[in-house]
Short mmCIF file of C-alpha atoms in Angstrom, two decimals:
data_model
loop_
_atom_site.label_atom_id
_atom_site.label_comp_id
_atom_site.label_asym_id
_atom_site.label_seq_id
_atom_site.Cartn_x
_atom_site.Cartn_y
_atom_site.Cartn_z
CA MET A 1 -26.21 78.49 -1.86
CA SER A 2 -29.28 76.86 -0.36
CA GLN A 3 -29.45 75.02 2.92
CA ASN A 4 -30.14 71.78 1.05
CA GLN A 5 -26.93 72.18 -0.94
CA LEU A 6 -25.04 72.77 2.27
CA THR A 7 -26.55 69.62 3.71
CA LEU A 8 -25.46 67.58 0.72
CA LEU A 9 -21.99 69.10 0.90
CA ASP A 10 -21.88 68.12 4.54
CA ILE A 11 -22.55 64.51 3.54
CA ILE A 12 -19.94 64.61 0.81
CA SER A 13 -17.31 65.97 3.18
CA GLU A 14 -18.09 63.50 5.97
CA SER A 15 -15.01 61.30 6.42
CA ASP A 16 -16.70 58.83 8.80
CA TYR A 17 -18.48 56.54 6.36
CA ARG A 18 -20.93 55.23 8.95
CA GLN A 19 -21.99 58.81 9.64
CA ARG A 20 -21.96 59.63 5.93
CA GLN A 21 -24.53 56.93 5.20
CA SER A 22 -26.63 57.80 8.25
CA LYS A 23 -26.77 61.46 7.19
CA ALA A 24 -27.52 60.47 3.61
CA ILE A 25 -30.46 58.31 4.69
CA ASP A 26 -31.80 61.16 6.83
CA LEU A 27 -31.51 63.62 3.94
CA PHE A 28 -33.17 61.16 1.56
CA ASN A 29 -36.15 60.74 3.88
CA GLN A 30 -36.45 64.47 4.57
CA SER A 31 -36.26 65.56 0.93
CA LEU A 32 -38.34 62.75 -0.58
CA LYS A 33 -41.71 64.54 -0.49
CA ASN A 34 -40.81 68.20 -0.60
CA ASN A 35 -37.53 68.55 -2.43
CA PRO A 36 -37.04 66.04 -5.26
CA GLU A 37 -34.10 68.03 -6.64
CA THR A 38 -32.17 67.36 -3.43
CA THR A 39 -33.17 63.69 -3.56
CA LEU A 40 -31.95 63.57 -7.15
CA ALA A 41 -28.59 65.16 -6.27
CA LEU A 42 -28.14 62.85 -3.31
CA CYS A 43 -28.97 59.68 -5.24
CA ASN A 44 -26.65 60.70 -8.06
CA PHE A 45 -23.86 61.07 -5.52
CA VAL A 46 -24.58 57.73 -3.82
CA VAL A 47 -24.47 55.77 -7.09
CA GLY A 48 -21.96 58.09 -8.72
CA ASP A 49 -18.27 57.61 -9.37
CA VAL A 50 -16.57 54.45 -8.22
CA LEU A 51 -14.72 55.96 -5.24
CA SER A 52 -17.77 57.60 -3.63
CA ASN A 53 -19.71 54.47 -4.52
CA HIS A 54 -17.57 52.43 -2.10
CA SER A 55 -18.52 54.58 0.88
CA PHE A 56 -22.16 53.46 0.96
CA SER A 57 -23.65 50.03 1.58
CA PRO A 58 -24.83 48.02 -1.43
CA GLY A 59 -28.37 47.99 -0.07
CA PHE A 60 -28.57 51.79 0.17
CA LYS A 61 -27.01 52.17 -3.28
CA LEU A 62 -29.69 49.87 -4.70
CA HIS A 63 -32.40 51.90 -2.98
CA CYS A 64 -31.06 55.12 -4.52
CA LEU A 65 -30.66 53.52 -7.94
CA ASN A 66 -34.26 52.30 -7.95
CA TRP A 67 -35.44 55.80 -7.03
CA LEU A 68 -33.40 57.29 -9.88
CA ILE A 69 -34.79 54.82 -12.40
CA ASP A 70 -38.38 55.54 -11.35
CA HIS A 71 -37.64 59.28 -11.51
CA HIS A 72 -36.22 59.13 -15.03
CA LEU A 73 -39.02 56.83 -16.22
CA ASP A 74 -41.50 59.44 -15.03
CA ARG A 75 -39.59 62.11 -16.95
CA CYS A 76 -39.75 59.98 -20.10
CA ASP A 77 -43.49 59.44 -19.72
CA GLU A 78 -44.12 63.15 -19.18
CA SER A 79 -42.02 64.01 -22.20
CA TYR A 80 -44.02 61.59 -24.38
CA GLU A 81 -47.30 63.04 -23.12
CA GLN A 82 -46.25 66.65 -23.69
CA HIS A 83 -44.61 66.10 -27.07
CA PRO A 84 -46.34 63.11 -28.76
CA GLU A 85 -45.20 64.37 -32.16
CA ASP A 86 -41.52 64.23 -31.21
CA ASN A 87 -39.78 61.23 -32.82
CA GLY A 88 -36.56 61.68 -30.85
CA PHE A 89 -35.63 60.26 -27.47
CA PRO A 90 -37.69 61.73 -24.63
CA GLU A 91 -36.28 63.86 -21.85
CA GLY A 92 -34.64 61.66 -19.24
CA PHE A 93 -33.91 58.81 -21.64
CA TYR A 94 -30.12 59.03 -21.48
CA ASP A 95 -30.19 59.42 -17.69
CA LEU A 96 -32.33 56.29 -17.55
CA ILE A 97 -29.84 54.36 -19.69
CA ASP A 98 -26.99 55.49 -17.43
CA CYS A 99 -28.84 54.21 -14.37
CA GLN A 100 -29.60 50.88 -16.00
CA TRP A 101 -25.90 50.52 -16.77
CA LYS A 102 -25.18 50.92 -13.06
CA PHE A 103 -27.12 47.76 -12.23
CA LYS A 104 -23.90 46.01 -13.29
CA TRP A 105 -22.00 47.83 -10.56
CA ILE A 106 -24.48 47.31 -7.76
CA ILE A 107 -26.25 43.96 -8.24
CA PRO A 108 -23.10 41.80 -7.80
CA THR A 109 -22.15 43.65 -4.62
CA LEU A 110 -25.48 43.03 -2.89
CA ALA A 111 -24.01 39.79 -1.57
CA ARG A 112 -21.50 41.88 0.40
CA ASP A 113 -24.32 43.38 2.49
CA LEU A 114 -25.53 41.20 5.37
CA PHE A 115 -28.49 43.50 5.95
CA LEU A 116 -29.98 42.13 2.73
CA ASP A 117 -31.56 38.69 2.92
CA LYS A 118 -31.64 36.19 0.08
CA LYS A 119 -35.17 37.16 -1.00
CA GLU A 120 -34.26 40.85 -1.28
CA ILE A 121 -31.22 40.00 -3.41
CA GLU A 122 -33.29 37.77 -5.70
CA GLU A 123 -35.92 40.50 -6.10
CA ALA A 124 -33.18 42.97 -7.09
CA ASN A 125 -31.91 40.48 -9.66
CA GLU A 126 -35.38 40.20 -11.18
CA THR A 127 -35.64 43.99 -11.30
CA MET A 128 -32.47 44.14 -13.35
CA ARG A 129 -33.74 41.40 -15.67
CA TYR A 130 -37.06 43.23 -16.12
CA HIS A 131 -35.38 46.48 -17.13
CA TYR A 132 -32.93 44.81 -19.50
CA GLU A 133 -35.67 42.80 -21.20
CA ASN A 134 -37.96 45.83 -21.35
CA MET A 135 -35.23 47.89 -23.03
CA ARG A 136 -34.33 44.94 -25.26
CA PHE A 137 -30.73 44.86 -24.07
CA SER A 138 -28.78 41.66 -24.44
CA LEU A 139 -28.91 39.57 -21.26
CA SER A 140 -25.19 38.84 -21.56
CA SER A 141 -24.32 41.48 -18.96
CA PHE A 142 -27.18 40.30 -16.76
CA TYR A 143 -25.89 36.73 -16.69
CA LYS A 144 -22.35 37.89 -15.97
CA THR A 145 -23.67 40.07 -13.17
CA LEU A 146 -25.47 37.09 -11.62
CA MET A 147 -22.30 34.98 -11.96
CA LEU A 148 -20.30 37.58 -10.04
CA GLN A 149 -22.97 37.62 -7.35
CA ASN A 150 -22.94 33.80 -7.24
CA ILE A 151 -19.19 33.88 -6.63
CA LEU A 152 -19.69 36.17 -3.65
CA THR A 153 -22.44 33.92 -2.26
CA GLY A 154 -20.34 30.78 -2.77
CA ASP A 155 -22.92 29.18 -5.08
CA HIS A 156 -20.92 26.98 -7.47
CA ALA A 157 -23.87 25.49 -9.35
CA ALA A 158 -25.48 28.87 -10.08
CA ALA A 159 -22.11 30.41 -11.02
CA LYS A 160 -21.50 27.65 -13.57
CA GLU A 161 -24.98 28.01 -15.01
CA ASN A 162 -24.74 31.78 -15.37
CA PHE A 163 -21.20 31.59 -16.74
CA GLN A 164 -22.46 29.36 -19.55
CA LYS A 165 -25.39 31.66 -20.26
CA TRP A 166 -23.04 34.65 -20.28
CA GLN A 167 -20.68 32.97 -22.73
CA GLN A 168 -23.50 31.78 -24.98
CA THR A 169 -25.40 35.10 -25.16
CA ALA A 170 -24.40 37.73 -27.69
CA ALA A 171 -22.82 40.86 -26.26
CA ASP A 172 -24.01 44.39 -26.95
CA GLU A 173 -23.03 47.94 -26.06
CA PHE A 174 -23.84 47.22 -22.41
CA SER A 175 -21.01 44.68 -22.20
CA ASP A 176 -17.85 45.71 -20.37
CA CYS A 177 -14.47 46.30 -21.95
CA PRO A 178 -12.48 43.23 -23.16
CA ALA A 179 -10.06 43.46 -20.22
CA CYS A 180 -12.90 43.36 -17.67
CA GLU A 181 -14.62 40.51 -19.50
CA GLN A 182 -11.38 38.51 -19.51
CA SER A 183 -10.70 39.27 -15.85
CA GLU A 184 -14.10 37.95 -14.83
CA GLN A 185 -13.38 34.71 -16.65
CA VAL A 186 -10.25 34.43 -14.50
CA ASN A 187 -12.37 35.11 -11.44
CA PHE A 188 -14.81 32.35 -12.41
CA TYR A 189 -12.18 29.69 -13.12
CA HIS A 190 -10.49 30.42 -9.80
CA PHE A 191 -13.80 30.19 -7.95
CA ILE A 192 -14.72 26.76 -9.34
CA GLY A 193 -11.23 25.39 -8.72
CA GLN A 194 -9.91 25.30 -12.29
CA TYR A 195 -6.73 27.02 -11.19
CA GLN A 196 -4.54 26.38 -14.24
CA LYS A 197 -7.33 27.60 -16.47
CA ALA A 198 -7.51 30.78 -14.37
CA ILE A 199 -3.77 31.33 -14.79
CA ASP A 200 -3.92 30.68 -18.53
CA ALA A 201 -6.88 33.03 -18.99
CA ALA A 202 -4.96 35.75 -17.15
CA GLN A 203 -1.94 35.73 -19.46
CA PRO A 204 -3.07 38.53 -21.82
CA ILE A 205 -3.77 40.63 -18.73
CA LEU A 206 -0.48 39.89 -16.99
CA THR A 207 1.50 40.67 -20.15
CA GLY A 208 -0.24 44.04 -20.48
CA GLU A 209 -2.02 43.11 -23.69
CA MET A 210 -5.38 43.70 -22.01
CA THR A 211 -5.76 46.43 -19.41
CA CYS A 212 -8.13 49.11 -18.12
CA ALA A 213 -8.67 51.23 -15.01
CA GLU A 214 -9.42 48.16 -12.85
CA VAL A 215 -7.38 45.51 -14.64
CA PRO A 216 -4.92 43.98 -13.74
CA HIS A 217 -5.64 45.21 -10.20
CA LEU A 218 -8.70 43.00 -9.67
CA THR A 219 -7.09 40.08 -11.51
CA TYR A 220 -4.12 39.66 -9.19
CA TYR A 221 -5.87 37.94 -6.30
CA PRO A 222 -7.51 35.03 -8.19
CA VAL A 223 -4.33 34.44 -10.21
CA ILE A 224 -1.94 34.48 -7.24
CA ASP A 225 -4.24 32.32 -5.15
CA SER A 226 -4.52 29.87 -8.07
CA MET A 227 -0.71 29.69 -8.23
CA ILE A 228 -0.51 29.02 -4.50
CA ARG A 229 -3.07 26.23 -4.69
CA LEU A 230 -1.08 24.62 -7.52
CA GLY A 231 2.20 24.91 -5.58
CA LYS A 232 3.67 27.54 -7.90
CA TYR A 233 5.05 29.50 -5.00
CA GLU A 234 7.89 31.38 -6.70
CA GLU A 235 5.58 32.62 -9.46
CA ALA A 236 3.03 33.61 -6.83
CA GLU A 237 5.63 35.54 -4.84
CA ARG A 238 6.83 37.47 -7.89
CA LEU A 239 3.31 38.37 -8.90
CA LEU A 240 2.37 39.39 -5.35
CA ASP A 241 5.36 41.76 -5.33
CA GLU A 242 4.06 43.30 -8.54
CA ALA A 243 0.51 43.56 -7.20
CA ILE A 244 1.50 45.25 -3.95
CA ASP A 245 3.86 47.65 -5.74
CA LYS A 246 1.13 48.63 -8.17
CA ILE A 247 -1.41 49.38 -5.47
CA ASN A 248 1.12 51.25 -3.31
CA VAL A 249 2.50 53.31 -6.16
CA GLU A 250 -0.91 54.48 -7.31
CA GLU A 251 -2.04 55.34 -3.76
CA ASP A 252 -5.63 54.99 -4.88
CA GLU A 253 -8.17 54.23 -2.17
CA GLU A 254 -10.44 52.71 -4.79
CA PHE A 255 -8.47 49.49 -4.37
CA VAL A 256 -8.28 49.48 -0.58
CA ARG A 257 -10.50 46.37 -0.55
CA LEU A 258 -7.64 44.44 -2.18
CA ILE A 259 -5.19 45.03 0.68
CA PRO A 260 -6.67 42.45 3.11
CA LEU A 261 -6.68 39.92 0.25
CA PHE A 262 -3.03 40.63 -0.54
CA SER A 263 -2.23 40.27 3.17
CA GLN A 264 -3.94 36.88 3.16
CA LEU A 265 -1.89 35.84 0.13
CA ALA A 266 1.33 36.92 1.83
CA TYR A 267 0.43 34.80 4.85
CA LYS A 268 -0.32 31.78 2.67
CA LEU A 269 3.15 32.21 1.14
CA GLY A 270 4.79 32.14 4.57
CA GLN A 271 5.39 35.91 4.62
CA SER A 272 3.82 36.54 8.02
CA GLN A 273 5.60 39.79 8.76
CA ARG A 274 4.75 41.21 5.36
CA ALA A 275 1.12 40.24 5.88
CA LEU A 276 1.06 42.05 9.23
CA ASP A 277 2.92 45.08 7.84
CA LEU A 278 0.30 45.50 5.11
CA MET A 279 -2.48 45.54 7.65
CA ASN A 280 -0.64 47.92 9.97
CA ARG A 281 0.06 50.29 7.08
CA HIS A 282 -3.43 50.31 5.63
CA GLY A 283 -5.61 49.23 8.56
CA ASP A 284 -7.02 52.68 9.33
CA THR A 285 -8.10 53.20 5.71
CA ILE A 286 -9.71 49.76 5.58
CA ILE A 287 -11.61 50.39 8.80
CA ARG A 288 -12.86 53.70 7.40
CA TYR A 289 -14.44 51.87 4.47
CA ALA A 290 -15.59 48.77 6.33
CA PRO A 291 -18.70 50.02 8.24
CA ASN A 292 -20.82 49.89 5.06
CA ASP A 293 -19.08 46.87 3.51
CA ASN A 294 -19.55 43.74 5.61
CA MET A 295 -17.42 41.61 3.31
CA LEU A 296 -14.50 44.02 3.42
CA TYR A 297 -14.67 43.75 7.20
CA LEU A 298 -14.66 39.95 6.93
CA ASP A 299 -11.57 40.08 4.69
CA TYR A 300 -9.96 42.43 7.21
CA LEU A 301 -10.68 40.06 10.10
CA ILE A 302 -9.37 37.05 8.15
CA ALA A 303 -6.14 38.92 7.39
CA LEU A 304 -5.70 39.62 11.12
CA TYR A 305 -6.76 36.08 12.12
CA PRO A 306 -3.26 34.71 12.84
CA PHE A 307 -2.22 37.81 14.79
CA ASP A 308 -5.24 38.63 16.94
CA GLU A 309 -7.45 36.14 18.82
CA ASP A 310 -10.40 38.54 18.93
CA ALA A 311 -10.17 39.10 15.18
CA ALA A 312 -10.06 35.33 14.65
CA GLN A 313 -13.20 34.81 16.73
CA HIS A 314 -15.05 37.63 14.98
CA ALA A 315 -13.96 36.30 11.58
CA ARG A 316 -15.45 32.90 12.34
CA GLU A 317 -18.70 34.47 13.53
CA LEU A 318 -19.04 36.80 10.53
CA ALA A 319 -18.18 34.00 8.08
CA ALA A 320 -20.92 31.89 9.70
CA ASP A 321 -23.38 34.79 9.28
CA PHE A 322 -22.59 35.06 5.57
CA ASP A 323 -22.86 31.31 5.11
CA LYS A 324 -26.18 31.16 6.94
CA ARG A 325 -27.61 33.85 4.67
CA ASN A 326 -26.16 32.19 1.57
CA GLY A 327 -27.15 28.65 2.54
CA ASN A 328 -23.69 27.04 2.42
CA SER A 329 -20.33 26.89 4.24
CA HIS A 330 -18.23 28.77 1.66
CA TYR A 331 -16.56 31.37 3.87
CA GLN A 332 -16.05 29.06 6.83
CA SER A 333 -14.34 26.64 4.44
CA GLN A 334 -12.11 29.44 3.14
CA ILE A 335 -10.95 30.16 6.69
CA GLU A 336 -10.32 26.47 7.27
CA PHE A 337 -8.24 26.26 4.10
CA MET A 338 -6.17 29.28 5.01
CA PHE A 339 -5.38 28.26 8.54
CA GLY A 340 -5.37 24.52 8.01
CA SER A 341 -2.99 22.51 5.86
CA GLY A 342 -3.28 24.80 2.84
CA ASN A 343 -0.67 27.36 3.93
CA LEU A 344 3.10 27.31 4.24
CA GLN A 345 3.40 28.20 7.91
#
């Protein structure tokens, strides 16, 4: 086993995610000129499976994805040059397609990274559009991806525009599964304040008719919050019980980012002790993930807001930082709603 492999294994086994990313950046820079195979292995890990994907910042994941796409494009070009008579797909083509699929994972999450400014996010969006148009993919997935990003930046007008474009553009093989597509409709209706529509759209998911690896998990928060905002407290409490049981039973760290949101919901429902218990039980895991996910840290601080004055102060400051970058007051307004007249305390 080579030293480079050992170095990559060291990154993979690093449990401190701040250190994991720091080591990964160092290895990327060191291997870039002299050892492209190590760079390739590292980038594949950074943008790889969903669980490892959560341990790196969105900005670094985008950087690695762009390197991978350029790498596989070069392989395709070389294959064409060396075998012009070959009518099949060139070497690297399927790897390129796989990377272009991963734009859908990474582009929406860029809004979670405060180290990325608005211009950098917009440039990444245009890069995704360029590749999808160049490959003649439907832009349906692109518009949905922008809508999800708009939700995270609190941009109602852009979210509505991209939702309409998503709905009006024909899907193709790059579209997600029906359960995910339905869940994102729920997410959109909740975001724009059409709470009953969000609840109605979630019914095939809540009944188990539509499901996948991430649904109903990701659907619970917008549905329960919609119920709370409509005063359907008993329904919200029953569904929150189901949501927490599902996450606890599976013991899957992939969904750790949902725990602060469930804690916030419990607090809104007047279940202060339950809200605190959730954070005490899962706080260490959340903190392990949070260094490279600024929005997860904000959700964590908001969940602790009523129990810790320092957390409350930091939550207000971080929300203001997000809003300044995004050009609105979305997250500061969310804090005001939660700790103003919109809860049952």
